[in-house]
PDB file of C-alpha atoms in Angstrom:
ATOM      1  CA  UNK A 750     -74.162  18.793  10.523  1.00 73.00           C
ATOM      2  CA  UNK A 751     -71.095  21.119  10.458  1.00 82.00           C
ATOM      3  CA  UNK A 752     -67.603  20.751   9.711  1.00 81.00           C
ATOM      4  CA  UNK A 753     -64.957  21.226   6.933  1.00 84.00           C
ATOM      5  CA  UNK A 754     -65.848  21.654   3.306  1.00 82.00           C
ATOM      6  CA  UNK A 755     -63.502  18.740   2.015  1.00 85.00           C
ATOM      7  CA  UNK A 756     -65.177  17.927  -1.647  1.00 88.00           C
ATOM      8  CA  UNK A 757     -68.505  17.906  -3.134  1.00 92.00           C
ATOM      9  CA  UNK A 758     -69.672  15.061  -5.601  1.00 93.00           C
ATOM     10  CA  UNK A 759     -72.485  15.234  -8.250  1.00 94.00           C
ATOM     11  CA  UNK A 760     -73.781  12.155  -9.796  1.00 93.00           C
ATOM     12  CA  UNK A 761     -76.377  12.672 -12.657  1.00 95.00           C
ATOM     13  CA  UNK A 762     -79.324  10.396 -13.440  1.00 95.00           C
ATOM     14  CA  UNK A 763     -78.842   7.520 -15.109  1.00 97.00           C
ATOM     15  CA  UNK A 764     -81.786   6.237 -17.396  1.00 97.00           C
ATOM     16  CA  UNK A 765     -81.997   3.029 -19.214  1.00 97.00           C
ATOM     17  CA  UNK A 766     -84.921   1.985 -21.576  1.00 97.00           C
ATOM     18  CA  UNK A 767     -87.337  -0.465 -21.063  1.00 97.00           C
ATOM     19  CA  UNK A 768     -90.338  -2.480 -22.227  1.00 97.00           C
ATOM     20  CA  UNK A 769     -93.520  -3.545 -20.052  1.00 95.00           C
ATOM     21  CA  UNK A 770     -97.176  -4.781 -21.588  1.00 96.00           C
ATOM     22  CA  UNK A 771     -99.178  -2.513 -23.050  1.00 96.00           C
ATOM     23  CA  UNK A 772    -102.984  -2.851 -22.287  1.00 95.00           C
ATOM     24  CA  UNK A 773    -105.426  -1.133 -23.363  1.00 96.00           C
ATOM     25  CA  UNK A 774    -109.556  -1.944 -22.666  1.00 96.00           C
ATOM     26  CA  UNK A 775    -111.295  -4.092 -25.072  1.00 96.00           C
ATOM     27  CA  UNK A 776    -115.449  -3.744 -24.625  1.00 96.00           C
ATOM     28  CA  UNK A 777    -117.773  -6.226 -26.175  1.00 95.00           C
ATOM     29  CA  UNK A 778    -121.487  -5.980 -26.097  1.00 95.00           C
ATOM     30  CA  UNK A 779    -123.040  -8.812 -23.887  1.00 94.00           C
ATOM     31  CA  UNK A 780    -127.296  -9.587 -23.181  1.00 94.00           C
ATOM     32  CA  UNK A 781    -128.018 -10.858 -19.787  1.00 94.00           C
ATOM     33  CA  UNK A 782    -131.631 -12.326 -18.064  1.00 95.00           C
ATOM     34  CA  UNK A 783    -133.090  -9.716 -15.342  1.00 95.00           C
ATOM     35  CA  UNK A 784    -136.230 -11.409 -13.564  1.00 95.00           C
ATOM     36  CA  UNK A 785    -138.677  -8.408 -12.753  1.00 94.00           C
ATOM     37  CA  UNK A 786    -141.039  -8.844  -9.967  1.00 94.00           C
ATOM     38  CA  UNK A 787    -144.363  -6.744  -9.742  1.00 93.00           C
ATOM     39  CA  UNK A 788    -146.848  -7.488  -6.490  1.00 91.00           C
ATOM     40  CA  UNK A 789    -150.884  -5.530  -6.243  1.00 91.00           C
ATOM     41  CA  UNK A 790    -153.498  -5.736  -3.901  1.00 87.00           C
ATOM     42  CA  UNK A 791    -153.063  -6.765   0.191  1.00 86.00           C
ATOM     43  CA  UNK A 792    -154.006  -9.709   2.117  1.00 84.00           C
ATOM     44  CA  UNK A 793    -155.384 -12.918   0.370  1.00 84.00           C
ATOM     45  CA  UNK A 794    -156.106 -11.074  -2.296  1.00 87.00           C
ATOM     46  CA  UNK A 795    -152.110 -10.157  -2.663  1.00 88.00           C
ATOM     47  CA  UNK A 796    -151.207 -11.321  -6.338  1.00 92.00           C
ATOM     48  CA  UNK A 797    -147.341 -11.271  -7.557  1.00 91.00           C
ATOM     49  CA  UNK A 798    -146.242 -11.605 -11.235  1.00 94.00           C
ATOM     50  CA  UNK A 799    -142.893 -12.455 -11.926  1.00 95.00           C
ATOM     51  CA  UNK A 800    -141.279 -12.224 -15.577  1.00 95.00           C
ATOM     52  CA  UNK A 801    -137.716 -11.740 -17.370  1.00 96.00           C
ATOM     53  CA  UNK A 802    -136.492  -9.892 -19.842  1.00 96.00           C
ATOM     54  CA  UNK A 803    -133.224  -9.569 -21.636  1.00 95.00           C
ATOM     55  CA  UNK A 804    -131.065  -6.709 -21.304  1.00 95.00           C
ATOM     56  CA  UNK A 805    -127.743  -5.443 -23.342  1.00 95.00           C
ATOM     57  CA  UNK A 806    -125.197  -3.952 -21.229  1.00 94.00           C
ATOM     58  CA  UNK A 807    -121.091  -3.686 -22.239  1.00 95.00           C
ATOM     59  CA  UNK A 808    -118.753  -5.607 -21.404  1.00 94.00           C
ATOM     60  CA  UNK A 809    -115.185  -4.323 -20.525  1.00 95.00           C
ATOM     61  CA  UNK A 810    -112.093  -5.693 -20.104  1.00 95.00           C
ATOM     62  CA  UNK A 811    -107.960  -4.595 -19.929  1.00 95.00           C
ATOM     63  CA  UNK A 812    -105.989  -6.958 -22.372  1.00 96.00           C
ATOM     64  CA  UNK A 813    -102.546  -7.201 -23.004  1.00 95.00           C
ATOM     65  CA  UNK A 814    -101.705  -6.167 -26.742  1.00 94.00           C
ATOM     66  CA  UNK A 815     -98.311  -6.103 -27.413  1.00 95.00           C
ATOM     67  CA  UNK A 816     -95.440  -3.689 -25.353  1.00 96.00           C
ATOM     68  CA  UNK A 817     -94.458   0.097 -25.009  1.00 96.00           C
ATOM     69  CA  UNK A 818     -91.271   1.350 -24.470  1.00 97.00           C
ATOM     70  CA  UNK A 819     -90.912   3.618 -21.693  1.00 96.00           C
ATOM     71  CA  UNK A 820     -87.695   5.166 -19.652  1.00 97.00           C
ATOM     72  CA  UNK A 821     -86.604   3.558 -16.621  1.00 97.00           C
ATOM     73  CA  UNK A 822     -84.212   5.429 -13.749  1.00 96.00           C
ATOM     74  CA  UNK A 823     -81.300   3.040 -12.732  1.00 96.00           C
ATOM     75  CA  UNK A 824     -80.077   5.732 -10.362  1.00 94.00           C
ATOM     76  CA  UNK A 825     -81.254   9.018  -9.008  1.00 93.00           C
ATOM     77  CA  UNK A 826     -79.893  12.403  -8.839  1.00 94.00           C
ATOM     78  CA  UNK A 827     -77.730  13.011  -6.311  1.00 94.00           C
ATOM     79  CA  UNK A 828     -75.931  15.836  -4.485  1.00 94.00           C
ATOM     80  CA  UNK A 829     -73.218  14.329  -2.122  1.00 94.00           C
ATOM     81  CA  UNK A 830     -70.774  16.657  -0.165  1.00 91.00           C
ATOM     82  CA  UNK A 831     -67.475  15.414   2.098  1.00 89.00           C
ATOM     83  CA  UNK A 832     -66.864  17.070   5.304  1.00 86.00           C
ATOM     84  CA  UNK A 833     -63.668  17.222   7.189  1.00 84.00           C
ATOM     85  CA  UNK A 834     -63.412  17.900  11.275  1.00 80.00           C
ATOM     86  CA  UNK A 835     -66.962  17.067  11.606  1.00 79.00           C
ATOM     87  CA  UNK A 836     -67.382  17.994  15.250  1.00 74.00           C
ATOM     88  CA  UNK A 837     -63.717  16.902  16.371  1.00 72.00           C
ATOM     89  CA  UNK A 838     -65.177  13.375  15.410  1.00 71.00           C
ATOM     90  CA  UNK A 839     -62.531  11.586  13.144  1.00 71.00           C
ATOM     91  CA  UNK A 840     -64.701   8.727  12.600  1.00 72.00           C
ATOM     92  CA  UNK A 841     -67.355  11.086  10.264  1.00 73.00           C
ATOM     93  CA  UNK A 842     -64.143  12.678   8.604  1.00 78.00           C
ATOM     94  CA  UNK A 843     -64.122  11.624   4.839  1.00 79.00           C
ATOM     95  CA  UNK A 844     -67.728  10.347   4.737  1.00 83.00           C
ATOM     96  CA  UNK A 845     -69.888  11.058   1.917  1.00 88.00           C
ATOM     97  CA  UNK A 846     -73.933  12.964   2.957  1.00 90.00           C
ATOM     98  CA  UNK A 847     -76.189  13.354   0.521  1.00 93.00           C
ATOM     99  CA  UNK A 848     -77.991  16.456   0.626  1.00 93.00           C
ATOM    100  CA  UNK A 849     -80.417  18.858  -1.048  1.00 93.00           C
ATOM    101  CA  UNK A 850     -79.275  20.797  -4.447  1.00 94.00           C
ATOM    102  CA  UNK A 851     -79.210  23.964  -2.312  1.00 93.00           C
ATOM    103  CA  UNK A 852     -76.917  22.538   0.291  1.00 91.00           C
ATOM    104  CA  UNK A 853     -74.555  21.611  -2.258  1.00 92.00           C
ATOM    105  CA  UNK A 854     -74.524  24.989  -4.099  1.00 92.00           C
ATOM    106  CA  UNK A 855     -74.022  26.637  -0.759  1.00 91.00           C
ATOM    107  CA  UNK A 856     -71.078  23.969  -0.475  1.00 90.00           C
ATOM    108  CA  UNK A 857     -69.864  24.012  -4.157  1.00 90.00           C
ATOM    109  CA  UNK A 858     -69.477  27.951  -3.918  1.00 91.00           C
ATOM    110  CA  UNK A 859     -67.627  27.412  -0.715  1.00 88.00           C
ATOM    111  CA  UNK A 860     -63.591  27.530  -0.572  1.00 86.00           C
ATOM    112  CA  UNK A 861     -61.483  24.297   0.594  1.00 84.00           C
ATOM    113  CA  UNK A 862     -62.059  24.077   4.290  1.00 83.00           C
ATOM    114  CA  UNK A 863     -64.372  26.644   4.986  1.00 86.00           C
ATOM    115  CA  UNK A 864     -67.276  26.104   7.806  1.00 87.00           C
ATOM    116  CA  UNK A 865     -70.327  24.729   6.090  1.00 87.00           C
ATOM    117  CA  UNK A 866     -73.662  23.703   7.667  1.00 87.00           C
ATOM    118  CA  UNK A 867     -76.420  21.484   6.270  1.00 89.00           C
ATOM    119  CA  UNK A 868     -79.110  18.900   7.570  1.00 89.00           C
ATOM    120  CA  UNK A 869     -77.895  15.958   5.286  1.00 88.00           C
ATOM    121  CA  UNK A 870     -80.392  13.392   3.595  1.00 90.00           C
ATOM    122  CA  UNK A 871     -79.177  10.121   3.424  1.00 87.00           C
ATOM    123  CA  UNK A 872     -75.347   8.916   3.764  1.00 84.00           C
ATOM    124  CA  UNK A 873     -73.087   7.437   1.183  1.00 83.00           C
ATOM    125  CA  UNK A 874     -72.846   8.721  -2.372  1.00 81.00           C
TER     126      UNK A 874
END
């Protein structure tokens, strides 16, 4: 996009705090029946034994346990620049791009109504 510098606009961050659940992994030890099977020999003579046995293994979990505080972003950073005679298009004059931090250094550094250039990101600001 090219046209007039008009204005540039910065707006900073804004964080808030905030609370969510905290969880954190509770194990427990647990026993559980495994049934074995053991076959021998071929045919008619084929015999299979079956028998269980109980095994300990751990059981895990994620439980709630009270909250944590953590930071939250209401808004992000933004770099917004206004552009003037925008391609003999009144319609874009006065409209707010948002555009990378180098674009609006390049812009910033710029005098009133100079010729600047940049691929904006997003509109409004």
């Amino acid at each position: 996009m090219t046209g007039l510098r008009d204005s540039v606009r910065h707006l900073a961050r804004q964080t808030t705090k905030a609370t969510r659940p905290h969880t954190v992994t509770k194990c427990s030890s647990a026993t559980k029946k495994v049934r074995h099977k053991s076959s021998s020999g071929s045919g008619s003579k084929k015999k299979t034994r079956t028998w269980t046995t109980t095994e300990q293994y751990r059981k895990c979990s994620k439980v709630r346990s009270g909250t944590e505080t953590y930071t939250r972003i209401v808004r992000a950073e933004r770099w917004c620049v206004s552009l003037d005679d925008v391609g003999g298009n009144t319609a874009k004059d006065d409209v707010w791009y948002q555009v990378t931090r180098a674009a609006y250094d390049e812009a910033r550094i710029a005098d009133e109504h100079a010729r600047v250039e940049f691929t904006p990101t997003g509109t409004g600001c």
